[in-house]
Coordinates of C-alpha atoms in Angstrom, one line a residue:
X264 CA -10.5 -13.1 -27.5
X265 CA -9.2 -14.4 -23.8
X266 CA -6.6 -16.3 -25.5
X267 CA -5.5 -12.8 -27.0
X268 CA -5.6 -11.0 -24.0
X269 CA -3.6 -13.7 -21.9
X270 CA -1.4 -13.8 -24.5
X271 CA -1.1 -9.6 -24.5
X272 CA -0.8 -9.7 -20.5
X273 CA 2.2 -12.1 -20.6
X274 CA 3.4 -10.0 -22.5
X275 CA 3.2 -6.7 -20.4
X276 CA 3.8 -8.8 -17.1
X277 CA 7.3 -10.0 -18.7
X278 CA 8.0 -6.5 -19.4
X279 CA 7.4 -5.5 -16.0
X280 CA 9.6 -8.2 -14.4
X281 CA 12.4 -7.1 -16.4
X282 CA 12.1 -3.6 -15.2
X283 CA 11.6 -4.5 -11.6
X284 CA 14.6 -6.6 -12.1
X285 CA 16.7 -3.8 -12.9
X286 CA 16.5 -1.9 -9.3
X287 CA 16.5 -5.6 -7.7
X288 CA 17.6 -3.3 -4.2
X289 CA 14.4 -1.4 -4.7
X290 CA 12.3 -4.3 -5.2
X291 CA 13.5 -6.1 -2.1
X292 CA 12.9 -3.2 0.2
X293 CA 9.2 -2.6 -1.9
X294 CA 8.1 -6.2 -0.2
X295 CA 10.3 -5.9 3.1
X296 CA 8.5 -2.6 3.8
X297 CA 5.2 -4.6 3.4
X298 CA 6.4 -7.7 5.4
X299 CA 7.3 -5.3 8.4
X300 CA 3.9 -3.2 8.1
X301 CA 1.9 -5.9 7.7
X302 CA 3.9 -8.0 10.6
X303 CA 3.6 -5.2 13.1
X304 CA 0.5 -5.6 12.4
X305 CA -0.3 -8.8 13.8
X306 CA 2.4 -8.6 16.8
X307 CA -0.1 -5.9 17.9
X308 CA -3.0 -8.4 17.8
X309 CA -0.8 -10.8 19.4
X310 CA -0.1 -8.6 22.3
X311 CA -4.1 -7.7 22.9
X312 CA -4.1 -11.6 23.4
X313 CA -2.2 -11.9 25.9
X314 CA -4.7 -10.1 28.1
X315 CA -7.9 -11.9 26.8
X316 CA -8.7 -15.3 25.6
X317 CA -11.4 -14.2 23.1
X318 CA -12.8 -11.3 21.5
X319 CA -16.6 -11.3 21.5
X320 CA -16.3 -15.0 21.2
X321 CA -13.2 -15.2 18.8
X322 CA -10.0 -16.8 19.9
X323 CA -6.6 -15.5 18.1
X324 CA -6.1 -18.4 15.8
X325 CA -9.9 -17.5 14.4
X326 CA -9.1 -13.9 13.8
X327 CA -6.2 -14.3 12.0
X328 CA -7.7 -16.9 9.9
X329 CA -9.7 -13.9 9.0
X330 CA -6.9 -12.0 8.7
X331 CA -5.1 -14.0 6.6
X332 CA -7.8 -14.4 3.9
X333 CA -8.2 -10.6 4.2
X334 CA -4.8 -10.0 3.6
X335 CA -4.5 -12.5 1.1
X336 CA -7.3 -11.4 -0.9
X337 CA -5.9 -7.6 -0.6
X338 CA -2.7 -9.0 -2.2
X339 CA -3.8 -9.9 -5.4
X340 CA -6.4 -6.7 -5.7
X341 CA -3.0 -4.9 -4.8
X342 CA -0.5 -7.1 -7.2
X343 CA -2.6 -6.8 -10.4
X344 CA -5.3 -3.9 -10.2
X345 CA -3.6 -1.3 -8.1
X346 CA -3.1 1.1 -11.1
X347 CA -7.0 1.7 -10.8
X348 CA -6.0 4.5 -8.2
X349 CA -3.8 6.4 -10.8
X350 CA -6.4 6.4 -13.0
X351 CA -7.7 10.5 -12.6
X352 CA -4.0 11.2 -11.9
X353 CA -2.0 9.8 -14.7
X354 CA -3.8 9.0 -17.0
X355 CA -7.0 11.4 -17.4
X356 CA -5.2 14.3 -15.6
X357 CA -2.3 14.7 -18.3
X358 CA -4.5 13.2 -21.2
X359 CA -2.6 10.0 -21.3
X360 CA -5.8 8.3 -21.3
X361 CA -6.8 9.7 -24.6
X362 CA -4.4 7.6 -26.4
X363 CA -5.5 4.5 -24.8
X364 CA -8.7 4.9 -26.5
X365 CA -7.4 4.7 -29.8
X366 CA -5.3 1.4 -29.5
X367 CA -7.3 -1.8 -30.4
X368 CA -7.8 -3.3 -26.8
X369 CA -10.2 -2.6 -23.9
X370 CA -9.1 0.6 -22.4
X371 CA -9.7 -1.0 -19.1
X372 CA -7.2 -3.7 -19.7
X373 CA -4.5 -1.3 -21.3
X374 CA -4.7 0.6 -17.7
X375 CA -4.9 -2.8 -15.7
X376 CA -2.2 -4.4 -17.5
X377 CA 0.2 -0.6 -17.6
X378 CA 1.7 -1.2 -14.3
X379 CA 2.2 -4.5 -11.8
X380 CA 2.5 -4.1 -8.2
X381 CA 5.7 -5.9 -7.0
X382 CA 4.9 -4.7 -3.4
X383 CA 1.4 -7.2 -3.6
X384 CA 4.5 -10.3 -3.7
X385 CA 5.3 -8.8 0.1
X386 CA 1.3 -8.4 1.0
X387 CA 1.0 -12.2 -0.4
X388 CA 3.7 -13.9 1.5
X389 CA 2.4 -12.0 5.1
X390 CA -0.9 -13.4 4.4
X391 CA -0.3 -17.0 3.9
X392 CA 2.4 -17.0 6.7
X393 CA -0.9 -16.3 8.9
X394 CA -3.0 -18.1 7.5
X395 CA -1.4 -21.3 7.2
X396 CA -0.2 -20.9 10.8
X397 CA -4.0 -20.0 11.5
X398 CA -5.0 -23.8 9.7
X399 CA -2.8 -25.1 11.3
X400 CA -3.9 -24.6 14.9
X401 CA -7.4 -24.6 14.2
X402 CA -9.8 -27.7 15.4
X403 CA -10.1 -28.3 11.7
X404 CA -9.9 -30.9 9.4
X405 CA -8.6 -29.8 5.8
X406 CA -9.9 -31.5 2.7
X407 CA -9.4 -31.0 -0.7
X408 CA -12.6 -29.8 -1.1
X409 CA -12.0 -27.2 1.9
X410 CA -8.7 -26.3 0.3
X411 CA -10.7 -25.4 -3.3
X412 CA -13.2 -23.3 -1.5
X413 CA -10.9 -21.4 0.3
X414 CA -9.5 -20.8 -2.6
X415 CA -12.3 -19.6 -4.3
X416 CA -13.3 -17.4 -1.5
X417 CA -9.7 -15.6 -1.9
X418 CA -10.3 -14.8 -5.5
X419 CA -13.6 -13.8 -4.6
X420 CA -11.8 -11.6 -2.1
X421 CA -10.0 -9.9 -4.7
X422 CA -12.2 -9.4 -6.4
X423 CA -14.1 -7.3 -4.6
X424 CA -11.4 -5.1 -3.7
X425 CA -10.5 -4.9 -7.0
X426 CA -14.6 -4.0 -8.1
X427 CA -15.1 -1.3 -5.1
X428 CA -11.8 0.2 -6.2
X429 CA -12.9 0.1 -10.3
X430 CA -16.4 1.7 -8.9
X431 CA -14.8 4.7 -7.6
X432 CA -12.3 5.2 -9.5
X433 CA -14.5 5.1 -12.7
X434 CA -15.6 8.9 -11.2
X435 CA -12.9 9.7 -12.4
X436 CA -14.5 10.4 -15.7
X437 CA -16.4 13.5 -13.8
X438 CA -14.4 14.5 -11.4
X439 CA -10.4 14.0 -12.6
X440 CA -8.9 12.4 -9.9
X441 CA -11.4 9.9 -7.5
X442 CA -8.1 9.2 -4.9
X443 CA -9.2 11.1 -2.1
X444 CA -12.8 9.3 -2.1
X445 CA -10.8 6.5 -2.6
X446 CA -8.8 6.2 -0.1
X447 CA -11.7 7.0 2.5
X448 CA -13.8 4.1 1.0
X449 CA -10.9 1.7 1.0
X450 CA -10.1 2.7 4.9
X451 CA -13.6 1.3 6.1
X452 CA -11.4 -2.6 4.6
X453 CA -9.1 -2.1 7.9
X454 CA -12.5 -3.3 9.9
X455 CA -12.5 -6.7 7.7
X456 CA -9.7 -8.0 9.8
X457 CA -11.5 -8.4 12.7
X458 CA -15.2 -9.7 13.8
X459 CA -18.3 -8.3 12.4
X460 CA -19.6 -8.9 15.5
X461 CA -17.4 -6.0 17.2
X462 CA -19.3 -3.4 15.3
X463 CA -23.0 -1.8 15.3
X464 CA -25.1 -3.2 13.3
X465 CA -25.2 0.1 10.8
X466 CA -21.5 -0.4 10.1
X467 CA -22.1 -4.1 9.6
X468 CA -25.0 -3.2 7.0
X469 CA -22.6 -0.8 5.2
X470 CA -19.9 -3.3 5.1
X471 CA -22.2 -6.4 3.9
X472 CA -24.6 -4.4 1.2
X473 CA -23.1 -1.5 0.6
X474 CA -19.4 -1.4 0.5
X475 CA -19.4 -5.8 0.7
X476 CA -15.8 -5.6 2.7
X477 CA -17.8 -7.5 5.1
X478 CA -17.8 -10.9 1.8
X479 CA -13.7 -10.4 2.0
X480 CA -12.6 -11.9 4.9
X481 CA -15.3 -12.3 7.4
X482 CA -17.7 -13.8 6.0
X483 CA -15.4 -16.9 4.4
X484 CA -14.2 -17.4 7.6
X485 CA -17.4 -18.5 8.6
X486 CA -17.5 -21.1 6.5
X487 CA -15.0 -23.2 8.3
X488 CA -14.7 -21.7 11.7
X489 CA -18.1 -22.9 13.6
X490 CA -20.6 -20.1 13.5
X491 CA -24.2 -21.1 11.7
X492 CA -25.1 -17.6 12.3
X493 CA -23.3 -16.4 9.7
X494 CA -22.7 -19.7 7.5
X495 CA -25.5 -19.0 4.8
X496 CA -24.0 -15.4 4.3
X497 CA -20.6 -16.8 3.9
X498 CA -21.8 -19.4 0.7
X499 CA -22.4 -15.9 -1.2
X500 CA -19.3 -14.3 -1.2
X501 CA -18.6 -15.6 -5.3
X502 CA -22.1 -14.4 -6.2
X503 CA -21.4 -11.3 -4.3
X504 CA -17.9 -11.0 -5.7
X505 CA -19.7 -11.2 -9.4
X506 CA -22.7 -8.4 -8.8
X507 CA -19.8 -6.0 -7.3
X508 CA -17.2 -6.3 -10.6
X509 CA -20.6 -6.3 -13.3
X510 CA -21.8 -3.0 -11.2
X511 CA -18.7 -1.5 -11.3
X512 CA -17.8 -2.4 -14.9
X513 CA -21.2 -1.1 -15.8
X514 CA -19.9 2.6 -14.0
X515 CA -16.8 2.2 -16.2
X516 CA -18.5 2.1 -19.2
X517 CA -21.1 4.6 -18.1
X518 CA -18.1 7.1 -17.3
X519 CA -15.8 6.2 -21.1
X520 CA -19.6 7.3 -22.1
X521 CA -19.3 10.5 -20.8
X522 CA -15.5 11.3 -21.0
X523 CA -13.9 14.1 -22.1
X524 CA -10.3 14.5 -22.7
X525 CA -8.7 17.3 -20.2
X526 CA -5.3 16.6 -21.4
X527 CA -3.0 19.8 -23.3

């Protein structure tokens, strides 16, 4: 079965390249666009540094550490499963969705797998910029081991994204088109880039145990940049990462439950 499905997204992935490839001028501007967003960005946080050595204890190298796992994280939630937002618009809306249901693969592949985001190329190469220039001039001595888990904790970035976006847009199934909720949820992911300790601690509860943006950047970062308050919290971003895409598969299937076609 996962050899199938590799096999079946290869397939759609190749067939994406080769359209992208065709409007090669488009494509470049898609991940320049990014590149400049996402670089003005971080010239802004480099200015607010040159008026303060630290921000509630944080020096600039340590916040764009958590930047750049934030960022990179976002990338490949953005690259691979950004079609989730379309999901009530083009796909339910028109009835598009209908016939998905009647090919012989999981309908939330089919819509996964529909469309890749070349854009997520630009989001990827502006986050390791920052955060290998972050490793770099950190007190920090990388092992392999180090090198795995930050890995890990990237996926499990992604992850997340990718399940708090699946969990909202699976109301789509009642309510046609979950963007606008959406996009407000995915706003409140802006505050990962900086220190949880900045904020109250309601909007940290929210963005640890309810909306877990907090397990995207944040709380990784903690693993290697000395802090043993939050060191223990940091260890469960992968199990965190996990319970987030189960609930939010289990809403997907609650919603293909209770879906009706509202296509002509």
């Amino acid at each position: 079965m996962i050899n199938r499905y590799a096999r079946l997204y290869w397939e759609f992935f190749k067939m994406h390249v080769k359209v992208k490839m065709e409007y090669r001028v488009d494509f470049l501007i898609g991940i320049l666009s990014v590149l400049l967003i996402q670089g003005t960005a971080i010239f802004f946080v480099a200015i607010v540094f040159q008026h303060i050595e630290a921000l509630h204890g944080w020096t600039f190298y340590q916040i764009l550490f958590i930047y750049g796992i934030a960022q990179t994280g976002r990338a490949l939630e953005f690259a691979f499963f950004d079609n989730l937002w379309l999901l009530g618009q083009d796909y339910i809306r028109p009835g598009k969705f209908d016939r998905m249901l009647v090919r012989p693969i999981n309908p939330l592949f089919h819509v996964l797998a529909d469309k890749l985001q070349a854009d997520g190329l630009g989001q990827g190469i502006i986050g390791l910029i920052v955060l290998i220039t972050a490793m770099v001039n950190l007190p920090i001595e990388w092992g392999m081991g180090d090198l795995l888990l930050l890995a890990l904790l990237i996926v499990s970035s992604g992850a997340i994204f990718m399940a708090v976006n699946l969990f909202f847009a699976s109301l789509s199934f009642w309510i046609v088109d979950s963007i606008p909720i959406m996009g407000a949820v995915f706003t409140l992911s802006d505050f990962t880039r900086y220190p949880m300790t900045i904020y109250s601690k309601g909007v940290r509860f929210v963005l640890t145990w309810l909306i877990p943006y907090g397990f995207t950047a944040f709380y990784p970062a903690t693993l290697f940049v000395e802090n043993a308050d939050f060191e223990k919290i940091g260890l469960l971003s992968p199990v965190v990462a996990t319970i987030a895409v189960v609930i939010a598969y289990w809403l997907w299937k609650k919603g293909l439950k209770a879906f009706s076609s509202t296509g002509s």
